[in-house]
Short mmCIF file of C-alpha atoms in Angstrom, two decimals:
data_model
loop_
_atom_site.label_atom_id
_atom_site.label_comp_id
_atom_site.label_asym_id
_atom_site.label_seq_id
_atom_site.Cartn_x
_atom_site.Cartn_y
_atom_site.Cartn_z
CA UNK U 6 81.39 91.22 110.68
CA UNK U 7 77.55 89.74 109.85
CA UNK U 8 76.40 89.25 106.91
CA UNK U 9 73.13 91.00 107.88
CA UNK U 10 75.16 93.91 108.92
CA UNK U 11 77.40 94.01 106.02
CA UNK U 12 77.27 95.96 102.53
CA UNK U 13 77.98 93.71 99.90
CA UNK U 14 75.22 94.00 96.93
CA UNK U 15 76.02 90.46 94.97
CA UNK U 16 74.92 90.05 91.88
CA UNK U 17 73.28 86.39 90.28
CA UNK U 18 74.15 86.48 86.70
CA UNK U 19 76.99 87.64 84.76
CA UNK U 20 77.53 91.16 83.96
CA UNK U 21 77.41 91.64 80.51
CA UNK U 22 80.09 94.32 80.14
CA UNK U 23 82.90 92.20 81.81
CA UNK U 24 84.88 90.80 79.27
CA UNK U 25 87.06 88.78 81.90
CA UNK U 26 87.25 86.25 84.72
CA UNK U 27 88.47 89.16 86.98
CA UNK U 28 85.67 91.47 86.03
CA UNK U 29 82.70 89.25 86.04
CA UNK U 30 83.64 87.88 89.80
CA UNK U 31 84.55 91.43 90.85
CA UNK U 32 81.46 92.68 89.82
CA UNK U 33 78.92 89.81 91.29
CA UNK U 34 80.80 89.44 94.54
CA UNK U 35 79.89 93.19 95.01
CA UNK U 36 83.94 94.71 95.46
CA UNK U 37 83.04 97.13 92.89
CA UNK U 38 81.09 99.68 90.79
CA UNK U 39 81.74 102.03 87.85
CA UNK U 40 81.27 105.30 87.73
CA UNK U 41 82.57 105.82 85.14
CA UNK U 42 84.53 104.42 81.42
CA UNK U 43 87.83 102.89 84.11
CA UNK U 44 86.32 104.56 86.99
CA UNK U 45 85.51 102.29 89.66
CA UNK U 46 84.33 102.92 93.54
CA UNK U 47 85.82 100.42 95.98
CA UNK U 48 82.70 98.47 98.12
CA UNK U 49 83.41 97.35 101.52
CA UNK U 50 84.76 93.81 100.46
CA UNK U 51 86.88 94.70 97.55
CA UNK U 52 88.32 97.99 99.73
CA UNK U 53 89.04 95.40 102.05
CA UNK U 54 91.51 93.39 99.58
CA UNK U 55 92.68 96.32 98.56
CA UNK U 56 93.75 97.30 101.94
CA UNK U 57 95.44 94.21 102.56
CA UNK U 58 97.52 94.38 99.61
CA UNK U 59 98.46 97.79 100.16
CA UNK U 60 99.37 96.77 104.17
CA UNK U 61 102.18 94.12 102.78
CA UNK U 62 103.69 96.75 100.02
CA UNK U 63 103.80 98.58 103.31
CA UNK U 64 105.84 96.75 104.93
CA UNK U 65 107.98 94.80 102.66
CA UNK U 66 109.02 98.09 101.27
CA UNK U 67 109.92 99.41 105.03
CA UNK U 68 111.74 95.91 105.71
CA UNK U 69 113.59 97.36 102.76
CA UNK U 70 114.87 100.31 104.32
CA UNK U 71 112.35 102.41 102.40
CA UNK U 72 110.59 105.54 103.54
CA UNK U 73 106.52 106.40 103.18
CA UNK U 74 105.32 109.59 101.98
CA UNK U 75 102.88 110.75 100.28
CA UNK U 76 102.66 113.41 97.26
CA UNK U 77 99.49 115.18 95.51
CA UNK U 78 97.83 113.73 92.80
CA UNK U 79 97.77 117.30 90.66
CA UNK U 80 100.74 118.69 89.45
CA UNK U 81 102.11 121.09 88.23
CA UNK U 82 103.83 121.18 84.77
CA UNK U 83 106.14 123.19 85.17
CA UNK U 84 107.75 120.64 86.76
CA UNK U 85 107.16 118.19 83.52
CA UNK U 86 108.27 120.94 81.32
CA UNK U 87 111.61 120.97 82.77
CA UNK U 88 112.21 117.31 82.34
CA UNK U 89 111.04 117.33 78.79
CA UNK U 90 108.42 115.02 79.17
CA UNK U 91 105.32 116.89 79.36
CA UNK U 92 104.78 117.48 75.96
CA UNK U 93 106.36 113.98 75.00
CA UNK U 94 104.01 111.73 77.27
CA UNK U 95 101.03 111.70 74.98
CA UNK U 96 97.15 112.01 74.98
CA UNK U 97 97.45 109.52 78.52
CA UNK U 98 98.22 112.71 80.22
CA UNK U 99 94.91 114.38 81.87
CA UNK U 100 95.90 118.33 81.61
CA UNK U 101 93.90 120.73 83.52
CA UNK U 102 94.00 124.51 83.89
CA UNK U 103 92.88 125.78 87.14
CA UNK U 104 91.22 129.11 87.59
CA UNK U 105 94.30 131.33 87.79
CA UNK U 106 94.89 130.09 84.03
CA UNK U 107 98.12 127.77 85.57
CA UNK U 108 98.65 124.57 83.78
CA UNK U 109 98.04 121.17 85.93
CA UNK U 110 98.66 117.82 85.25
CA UNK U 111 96.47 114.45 87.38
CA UNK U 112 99.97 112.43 88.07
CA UNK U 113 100.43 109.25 85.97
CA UNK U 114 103.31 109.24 87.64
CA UNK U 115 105.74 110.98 89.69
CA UNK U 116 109.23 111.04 88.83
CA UNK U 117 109.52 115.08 88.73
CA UNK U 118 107.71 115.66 91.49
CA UNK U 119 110.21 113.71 93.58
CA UNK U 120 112.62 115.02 92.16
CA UNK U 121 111.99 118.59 93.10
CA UNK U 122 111.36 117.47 96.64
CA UNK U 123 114.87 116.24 96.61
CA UNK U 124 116.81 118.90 95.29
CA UNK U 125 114.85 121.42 97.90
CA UNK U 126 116.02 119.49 100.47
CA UNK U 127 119.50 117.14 100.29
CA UNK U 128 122.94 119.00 99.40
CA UNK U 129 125.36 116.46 100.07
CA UNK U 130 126.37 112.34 99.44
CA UNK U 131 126.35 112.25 103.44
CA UNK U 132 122.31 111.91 102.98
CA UNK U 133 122.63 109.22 100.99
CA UNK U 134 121.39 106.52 99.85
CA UNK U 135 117.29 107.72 100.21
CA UNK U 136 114.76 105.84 98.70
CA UNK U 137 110.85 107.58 99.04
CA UNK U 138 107.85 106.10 98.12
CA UNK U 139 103.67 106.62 98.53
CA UNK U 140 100.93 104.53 97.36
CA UNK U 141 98.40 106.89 95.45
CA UNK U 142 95.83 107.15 92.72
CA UNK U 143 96.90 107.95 89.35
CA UNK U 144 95.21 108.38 86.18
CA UNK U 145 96.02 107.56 82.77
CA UNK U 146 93.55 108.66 79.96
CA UNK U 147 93.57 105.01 78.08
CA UNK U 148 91.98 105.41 74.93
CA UNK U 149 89.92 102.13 75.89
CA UNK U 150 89.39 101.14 78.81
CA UNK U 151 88.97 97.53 79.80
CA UNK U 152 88.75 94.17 81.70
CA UNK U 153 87.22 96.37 84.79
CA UNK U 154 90.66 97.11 87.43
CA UNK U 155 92.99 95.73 85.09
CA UNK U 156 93.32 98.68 82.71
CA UNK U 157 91.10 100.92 84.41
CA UNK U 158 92.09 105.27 84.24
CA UNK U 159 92.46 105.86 87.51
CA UNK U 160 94.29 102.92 89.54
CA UNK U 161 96.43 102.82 92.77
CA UNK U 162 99.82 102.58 92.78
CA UNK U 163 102.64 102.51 94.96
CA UNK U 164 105.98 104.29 93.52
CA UNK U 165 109.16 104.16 94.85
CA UNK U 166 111.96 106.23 93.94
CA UNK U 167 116.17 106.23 95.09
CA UNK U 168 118.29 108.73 94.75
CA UNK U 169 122.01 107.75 95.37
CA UNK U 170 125.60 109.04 94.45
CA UNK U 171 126.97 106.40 91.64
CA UNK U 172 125.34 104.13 89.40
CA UNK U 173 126.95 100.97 91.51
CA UNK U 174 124.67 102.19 94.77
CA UNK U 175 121.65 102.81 92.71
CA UNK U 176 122.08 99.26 90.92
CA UNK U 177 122.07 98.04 94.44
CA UNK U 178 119.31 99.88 95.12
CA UNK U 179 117.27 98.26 92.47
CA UNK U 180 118.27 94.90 93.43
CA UNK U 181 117.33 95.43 97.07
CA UNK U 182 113.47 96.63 94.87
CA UNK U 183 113.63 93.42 93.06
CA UNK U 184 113.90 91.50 96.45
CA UNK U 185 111.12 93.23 98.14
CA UNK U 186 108.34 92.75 95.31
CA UNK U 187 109.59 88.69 95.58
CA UNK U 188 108.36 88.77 98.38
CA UNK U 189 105.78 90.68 98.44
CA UNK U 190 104.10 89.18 95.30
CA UNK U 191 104.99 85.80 97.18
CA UNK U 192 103.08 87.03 100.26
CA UNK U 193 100.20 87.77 98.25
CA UNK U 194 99.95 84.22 96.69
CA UNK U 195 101.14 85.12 93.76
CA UNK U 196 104.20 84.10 91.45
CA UNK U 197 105.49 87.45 89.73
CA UNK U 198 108.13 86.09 87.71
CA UNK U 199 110.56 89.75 86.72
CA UNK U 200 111.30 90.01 82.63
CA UNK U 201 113.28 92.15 81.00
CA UNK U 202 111.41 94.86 79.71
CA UNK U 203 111.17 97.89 77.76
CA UNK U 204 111.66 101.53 79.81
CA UNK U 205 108.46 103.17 78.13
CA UNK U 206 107.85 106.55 78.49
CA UNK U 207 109.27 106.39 82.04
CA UNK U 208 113.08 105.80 80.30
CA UNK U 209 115.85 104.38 81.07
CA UNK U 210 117.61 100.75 79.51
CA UNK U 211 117.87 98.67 82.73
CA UNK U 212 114.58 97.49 83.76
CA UNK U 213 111.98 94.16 84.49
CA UNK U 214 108.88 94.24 84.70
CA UNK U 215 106.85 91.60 86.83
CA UNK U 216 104.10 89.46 85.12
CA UNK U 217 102.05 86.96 86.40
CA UNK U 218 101.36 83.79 83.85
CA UNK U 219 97.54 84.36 82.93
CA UNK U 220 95.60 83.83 79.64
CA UNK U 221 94.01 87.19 79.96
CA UNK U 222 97.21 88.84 80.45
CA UNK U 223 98.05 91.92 77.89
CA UNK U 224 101.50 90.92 77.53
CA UNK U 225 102.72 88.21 75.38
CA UNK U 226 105.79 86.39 76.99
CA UNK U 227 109.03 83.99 76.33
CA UNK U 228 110.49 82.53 79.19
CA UNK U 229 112.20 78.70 80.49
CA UNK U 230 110.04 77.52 82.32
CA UNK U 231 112.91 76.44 84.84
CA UNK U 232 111.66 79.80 86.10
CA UNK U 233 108.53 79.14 87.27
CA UNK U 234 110.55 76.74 89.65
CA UNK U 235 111.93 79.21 91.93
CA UNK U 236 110.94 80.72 95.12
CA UNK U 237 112.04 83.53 97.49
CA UNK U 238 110.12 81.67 100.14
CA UNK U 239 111.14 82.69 104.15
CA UNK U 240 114.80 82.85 103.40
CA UNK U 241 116.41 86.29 105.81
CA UNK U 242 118.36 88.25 103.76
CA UNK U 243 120.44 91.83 104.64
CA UNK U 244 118.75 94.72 102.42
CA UNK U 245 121.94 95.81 103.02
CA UNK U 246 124.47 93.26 101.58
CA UNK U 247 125.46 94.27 98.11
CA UNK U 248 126.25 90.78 97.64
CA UNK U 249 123.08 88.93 98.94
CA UNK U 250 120.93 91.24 96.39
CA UNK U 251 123.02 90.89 93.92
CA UNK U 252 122.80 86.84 94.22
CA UNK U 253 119.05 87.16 94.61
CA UNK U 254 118.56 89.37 90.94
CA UNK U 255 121.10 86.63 89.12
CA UNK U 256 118.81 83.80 90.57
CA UNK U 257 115.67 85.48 89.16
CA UNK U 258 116.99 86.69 86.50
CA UNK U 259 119.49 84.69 84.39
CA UNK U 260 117.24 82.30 82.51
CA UNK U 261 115.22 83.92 79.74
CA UNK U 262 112.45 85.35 80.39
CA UNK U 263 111.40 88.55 78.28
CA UNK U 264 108.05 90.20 77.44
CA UNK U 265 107.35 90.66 73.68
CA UNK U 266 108.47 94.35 73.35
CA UNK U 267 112.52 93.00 74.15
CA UNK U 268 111.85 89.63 72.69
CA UNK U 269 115.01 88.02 71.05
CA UNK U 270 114.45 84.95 69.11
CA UNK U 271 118.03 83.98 68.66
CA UNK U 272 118.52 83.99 72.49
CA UNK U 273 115.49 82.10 73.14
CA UNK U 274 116.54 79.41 70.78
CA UNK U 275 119.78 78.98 73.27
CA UNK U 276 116.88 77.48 75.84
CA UNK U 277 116.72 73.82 75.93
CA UNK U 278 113.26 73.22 73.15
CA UNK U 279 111.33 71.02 76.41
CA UNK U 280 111.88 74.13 78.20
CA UNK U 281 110.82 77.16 76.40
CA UNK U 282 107.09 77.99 76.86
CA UNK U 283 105.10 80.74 75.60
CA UNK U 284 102.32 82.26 76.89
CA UNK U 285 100.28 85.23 78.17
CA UNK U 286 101.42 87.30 81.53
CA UNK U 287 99.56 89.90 83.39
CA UNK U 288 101.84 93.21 84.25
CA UNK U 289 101.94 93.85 88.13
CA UNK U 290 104.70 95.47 88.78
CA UNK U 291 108.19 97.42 87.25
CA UNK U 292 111.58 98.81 88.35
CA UNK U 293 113.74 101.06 86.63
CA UNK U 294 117.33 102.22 87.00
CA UNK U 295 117.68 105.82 84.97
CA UNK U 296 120.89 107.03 86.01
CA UNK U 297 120.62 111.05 85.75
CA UNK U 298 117.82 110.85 83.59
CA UNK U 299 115.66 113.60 85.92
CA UNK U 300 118.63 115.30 88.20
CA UNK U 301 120.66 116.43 85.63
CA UNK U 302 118.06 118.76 83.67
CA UNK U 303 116.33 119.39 87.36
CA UNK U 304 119.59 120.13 88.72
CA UNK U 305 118.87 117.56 91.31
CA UNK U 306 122.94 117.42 92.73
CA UNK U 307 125.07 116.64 95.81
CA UNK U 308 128.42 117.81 96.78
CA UNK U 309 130.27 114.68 96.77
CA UNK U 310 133.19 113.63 98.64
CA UNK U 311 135.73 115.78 96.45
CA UNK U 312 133.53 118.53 97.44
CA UNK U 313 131.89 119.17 93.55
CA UNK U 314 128.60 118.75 93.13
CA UNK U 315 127.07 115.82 90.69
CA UNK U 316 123.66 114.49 89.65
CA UNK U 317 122.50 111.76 91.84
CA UNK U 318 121.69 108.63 89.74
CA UNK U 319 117.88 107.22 90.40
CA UNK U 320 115.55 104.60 89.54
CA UNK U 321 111.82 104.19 89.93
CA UNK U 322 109.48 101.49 91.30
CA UNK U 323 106.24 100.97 91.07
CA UNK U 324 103.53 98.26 92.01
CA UNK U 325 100.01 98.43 90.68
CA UNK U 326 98.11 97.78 94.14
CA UNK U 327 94.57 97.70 92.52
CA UNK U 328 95.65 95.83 89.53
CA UNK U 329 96.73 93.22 91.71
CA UNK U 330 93.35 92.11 92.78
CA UNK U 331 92.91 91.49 89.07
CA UNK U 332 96.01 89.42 88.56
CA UNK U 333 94.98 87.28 92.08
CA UNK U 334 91.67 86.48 90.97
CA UNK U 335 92.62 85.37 87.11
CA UNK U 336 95.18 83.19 88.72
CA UNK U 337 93.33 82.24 91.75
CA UNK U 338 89.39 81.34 90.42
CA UNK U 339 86.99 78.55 90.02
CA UNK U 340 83.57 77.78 88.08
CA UNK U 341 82.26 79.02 91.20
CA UNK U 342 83.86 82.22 92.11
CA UNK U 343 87.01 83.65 93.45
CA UNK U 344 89.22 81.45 95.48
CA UNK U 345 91.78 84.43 97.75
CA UNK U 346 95.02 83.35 99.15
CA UNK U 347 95.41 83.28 102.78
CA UNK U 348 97.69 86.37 102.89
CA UNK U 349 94.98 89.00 101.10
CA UNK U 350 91.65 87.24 101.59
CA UNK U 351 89.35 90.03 103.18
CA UNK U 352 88.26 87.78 105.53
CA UNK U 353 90.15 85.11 107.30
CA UNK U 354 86.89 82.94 107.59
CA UNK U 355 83.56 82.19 107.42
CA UNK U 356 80.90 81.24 109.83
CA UNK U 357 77.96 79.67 107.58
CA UNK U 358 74.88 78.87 110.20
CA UNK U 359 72.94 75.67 108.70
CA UNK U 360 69.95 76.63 111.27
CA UNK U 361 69.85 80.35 112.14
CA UNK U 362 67.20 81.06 115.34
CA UNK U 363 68.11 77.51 116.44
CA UNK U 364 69.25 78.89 119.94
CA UNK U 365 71.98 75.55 120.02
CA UNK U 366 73.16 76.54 116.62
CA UNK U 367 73.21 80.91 116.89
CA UNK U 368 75.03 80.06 120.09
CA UNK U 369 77.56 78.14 118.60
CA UNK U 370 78.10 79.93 115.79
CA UNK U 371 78.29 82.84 118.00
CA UNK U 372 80.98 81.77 120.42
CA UNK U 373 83.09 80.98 117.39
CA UNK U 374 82.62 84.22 115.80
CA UNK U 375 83.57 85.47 119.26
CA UNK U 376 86.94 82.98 119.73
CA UNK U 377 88.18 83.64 116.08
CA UNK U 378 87.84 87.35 117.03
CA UNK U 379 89.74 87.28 120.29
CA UNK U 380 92.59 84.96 118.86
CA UNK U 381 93.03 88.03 116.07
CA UNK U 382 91.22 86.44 113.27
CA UNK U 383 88.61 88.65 111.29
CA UNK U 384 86.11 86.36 110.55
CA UNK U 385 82.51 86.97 108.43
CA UNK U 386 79.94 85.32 109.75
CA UNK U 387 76.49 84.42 107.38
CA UNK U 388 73.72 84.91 110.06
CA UNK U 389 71.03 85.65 107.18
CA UNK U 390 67.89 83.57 107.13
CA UNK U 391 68.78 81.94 104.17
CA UNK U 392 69.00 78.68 102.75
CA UNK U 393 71.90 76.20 103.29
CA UNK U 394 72.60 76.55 99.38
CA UNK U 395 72.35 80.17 99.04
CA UNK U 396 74.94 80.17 101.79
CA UNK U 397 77.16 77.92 100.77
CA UNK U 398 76.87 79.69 97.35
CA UNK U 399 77.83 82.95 98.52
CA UNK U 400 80.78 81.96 100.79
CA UNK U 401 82.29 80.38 97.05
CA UNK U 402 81.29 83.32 95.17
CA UNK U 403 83.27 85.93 97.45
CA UNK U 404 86.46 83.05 97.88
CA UNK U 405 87.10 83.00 101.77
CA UNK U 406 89.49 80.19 101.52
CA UNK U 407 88.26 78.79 104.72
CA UNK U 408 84.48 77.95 105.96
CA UNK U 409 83.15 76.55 108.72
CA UNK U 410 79.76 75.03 109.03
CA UNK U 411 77.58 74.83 112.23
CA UNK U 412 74.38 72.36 111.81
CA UNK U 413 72.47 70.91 114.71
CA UNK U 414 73.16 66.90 113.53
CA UNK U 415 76.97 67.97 113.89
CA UNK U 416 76.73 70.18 117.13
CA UNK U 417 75.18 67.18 118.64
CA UNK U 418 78.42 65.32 118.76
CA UNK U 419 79.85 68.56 119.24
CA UNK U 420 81.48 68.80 115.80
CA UNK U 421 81.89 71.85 113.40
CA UNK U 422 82.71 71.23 109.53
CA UNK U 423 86.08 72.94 108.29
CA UNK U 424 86.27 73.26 104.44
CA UNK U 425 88.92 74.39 102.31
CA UNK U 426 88.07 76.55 99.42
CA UNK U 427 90.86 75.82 97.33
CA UNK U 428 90.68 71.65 97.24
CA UNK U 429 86.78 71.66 98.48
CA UNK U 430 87.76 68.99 101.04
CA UNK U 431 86.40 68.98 104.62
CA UNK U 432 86.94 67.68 107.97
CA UNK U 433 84.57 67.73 110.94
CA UNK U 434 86.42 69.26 114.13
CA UNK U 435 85.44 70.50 117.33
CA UNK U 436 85.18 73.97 117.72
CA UNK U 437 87.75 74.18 119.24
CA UNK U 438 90.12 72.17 117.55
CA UNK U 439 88.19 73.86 114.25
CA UNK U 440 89.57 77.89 115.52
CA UNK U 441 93.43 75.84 116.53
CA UNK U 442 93.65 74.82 113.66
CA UNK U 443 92.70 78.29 111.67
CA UNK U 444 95.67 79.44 114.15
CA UNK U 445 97.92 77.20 112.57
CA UNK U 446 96.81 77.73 109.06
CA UNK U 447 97.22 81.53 109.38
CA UNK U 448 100.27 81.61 111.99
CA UNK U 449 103.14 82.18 108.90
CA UNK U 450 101.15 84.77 107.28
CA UNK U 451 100.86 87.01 110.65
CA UNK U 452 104.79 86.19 111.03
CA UNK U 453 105.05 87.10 107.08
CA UNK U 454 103.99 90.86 108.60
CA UNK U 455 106.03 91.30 111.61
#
C-alpha cells in the first residue's frame, strides 16, 4: 500500500474526549471513529489490526480442535426465557420488538443460542466431545461508556462453547481453552496472565479470567509476581493429552493471582512479602466451566453409554478481539505513538522516501516495496511529498515496528537505514541485506500461523 493511496485521516493534537493512552493514539492514528456513545467504525488501519487479531484466534482455536461457525446477532428470547436469564441479565440487555410484536434480544452473548443448536442436532455421547465457536459483534448497553474500544457497546468477540458428557471431559476441555488463549495472547505480544475470577452473569464457580498488567486497566489485581515469569513460548503440546493440559493450567495457575471481585487476603499473605505486587490489569479474555447450567432447563441431553439420556456439561469462552487492540496499545506505547508487536502490526514495514521525485531514490524505494511484496511481506510505503519529519512522525505515530529509510547520501554507497520502533536504534544495510533481514525478523511469526 502508498500512503498517497491510502485512507488514514491522522489527527495532530489530542482528542479531547479520550480519556486514555489507547483512545487518544487510536483516534490520531486514524483506526477509528464514533458514531456513536461506544459506537465506533473500523478505518482501514485499525480494521487491519483487527483482522490480524481475529486471523490468530482463528487459528489457535482450530489448532485446538475447535470448530468455526457463526450465529446471528438478534435473538430471540424465547430462548433466554427458558434459561432464566432474560429477565435476570439487567438493563445491559438491548430488547427489541420486531414488527410482528415478537420479542428480540442484540446478543451479549450466546450461551442459549448454542445451546438450542445443539440439542436440534446431537442425540448421543458418540458425538462427543464438540466445541463451536464464532467471532461476532455483540452489544452491551453500558450505562457509560468509555476509554474509546475498551468499554465500548458494541465490541467483537469470539465465543467458544463445549459440550461434553462428564464434568472430567469438559474440565479438559477448559484446560485445552486455557492453552490456546496462552498462546494466542503470546502471539499477539501480549502477556495475559489467567486469575481466578468471578462467573458474573454468565454463571458458573470454575473460571479465570485473563488480564493484562496496565495502569488503565478496570480491574484491580493481587498476584506473585513469580507469575509474570512464565511463558508458553513454542513448546508442542497434544490438545489432546489430558495430562499435558492439565500440567499447562497448574503451571499458570497455582501461584496467586486473583482479580479483586475473588480477592482473599489471608491467602495472599501466604505469598512471600518481596513477591506480592498489586496493581491494575486490563480484562481480555474469560473461560468458564458451568456444568449443566443451560442443558438441563433446555433439555440439551445425550443418550449415554447405558443408553439414558443426561445433560451434557459445558463451558464458555470468550476473547474480546476489539478490546485487544486496546490492551496492545496501553502496554505497547511511547511519547510518540503506538509501538505494535510484530505478530498484529497492520503493516509489516515501512518504506519512508527522504527524496520523493528523485528518480535514484522513487526507484529504490520502489524495488523494495516491490521485493518485500514478493517475499510475502505487506509493507506501507510513505511516497507523499512531505517532509523528512512529517514522515518520520507519522511512521511513530501509527507504530510499524520496523522502518526503512531511502535518502540519496545513503543510496550512494548503496545503503538503506533499518530502524526499530521499539529501541529506536538503526543500522544502515543494503537493500538487500535490509528485506533478509525483515525475513528473519518475521520468519517465527509466519511459522507461529502455520
Amino acid at each position: 500500500m502508498r500512503l498517497s493511496r491510502y485512507f488514514m485521516p491522522v489527527l495532530k493534537e489530542d482528542p479531547k474526549e479520550a480519556q486514555i493512552v489507547s483512545h487518544r493514539l487510536m483516534l490520531r492514528a486514524g483506526m477509528i471513529k464514533q458514531q456513536a456513545a461506544g459506537i465506533y467504525s473500523w478505518l482501514p488501519l485499525g480494521f487491519k489490526v483487527l483482522r490480524r487479531i481475529e486471523q490468530i484466534v482463528h487459528e489457535e482455536q482450530a489448532r485446538a480442535g475447535h470448530i468455526a461457525m457463526l450465529m446471528p446477532t438478534l435473538q430471540p428470547a424465547d430462548l433466554w426465557r427458558e434459561s432464566g436469564r432474560y429477565d435476570d441479565y439487567g438493563e445491559e440487555m438491548l430488547r427489541i420488538r420486531d414488527r410482528h410484536k415478537r420479542d428480540l434480544l442484540y446478543g451479549p452473548t450466546n450461551e442459549e443460542m448454542i445451546t438450542d443448536i445443539f440439542r436440534s442436532h446431537v442425540n448421543s455421547y458418540k458425538d462427543l466431545p464438540l466445541t463451536l465457536y464464532h467471532i461476532q459483534w455483540k452489544f452491551r448497553d453500558e450505562i457509560r461508556p468509555r476509554f474509546g474500544v475498551m468499554r465500548g457497546r458494541e465490541f467483537l468477540m469470539k465465543d467458544g462453547y463445549n459440550f461434553d458428557l462428564t464434568k472430567e471431559d469438559a474440565l479438559h476441555a477448559y484446560n485445552r481453552h486455557l492453552v490456546s488463549y496462552l498462546r494466542s495472547y503470546e502471539r499477539m505480544g501480549l502477556q495475559a496472565i489467567p486469575m481466578r475470577a468471578d462467573g458474573g452473569p454468565i454463571g458458573g464457580d470454575y473460571t479465570h479470567e485473563f488480564l493484562v498488567l496496565a495502569e488503565t486497566g478496570e480491574s484491580e489485581v493481587f498476584y506473585d509476581s513469580q507469575i509474570t515469569d512464565l511463558k508458553f513460548g513454542d513448546r508442542a503440546i497434544d490438545y489432546d493429552s489430558v495430562e499435558q493440559c492439565q500440567a499447562v493450567l497448574e503451571e499458570f495457575t497455582s501461584r496467586y493471582a486473583r482479580t479483586d471481585e475473588t480477592h482473599d487476603q489471608a491467602l495472599f499473605e501466604q505469598v512471600p512479602d518481596e513477591r506480592r505486587r498489586q496493581a491494575r490489569g486490563i480484562e481480555v479474555g474469560q473461560i468458564f466451566y458451568f456444568g449443566t447450567k443451560y442443558s438441563e432447563p433446555m433439555g440439551a441431553t445425550v443418550v449415554g453409554p447405558d443408553g439414558a439420556r443426561v445433560p451434557v456439561h459445558m463451558g464458555s469462552h470468550g476473547i474480546g478481539v476489539s478490546r485487544l487492540l486496546g490492551a496492545i496499545i496501553e502496554a505497547s506505547h511511547d511519547d510518540k505513538g503506538i509501538i505494535w508487536p510484530e505478530g498484529v502490526t497492520p503493516f509489516h514495514a515501512g518504506i519512508v522516501n527522504l527524496k520523493q521525485g528523485d528518480a535514484s531514490t522513487d526507484g529504490a524505494c520502489e524495488a523494495l516495496y516491490a521485493e518485500l511484496k514478493a517475499q510475502g511481506l505487506d509493507p506501507l510505503y510513505d511516497d507523499r511529498d512531505e517532509r523528512a519529519g512529517a514522515k518520520f512522525a507519522t511512521m511513530d505515530l501509527i507504530g510499524l515496528p520496523w522502518r526503512i529509510t531511502v535518502g540519496p547520501r545513503g543510496l550512494a554507497a548503496n545503503k538503506v537505514e533499518l530502524t526499530a520502533r521499539r529501541s529506536g536504534e538503526s543500522v544502515e544495510l543494503s537493500p538487500q541485506e535490509a528485506v533478509a533481514r525483515l525475513m528473519e525478523i518475521y520468519r517465527p511469526v509466519f511459522d507461529a500461523a502455520k
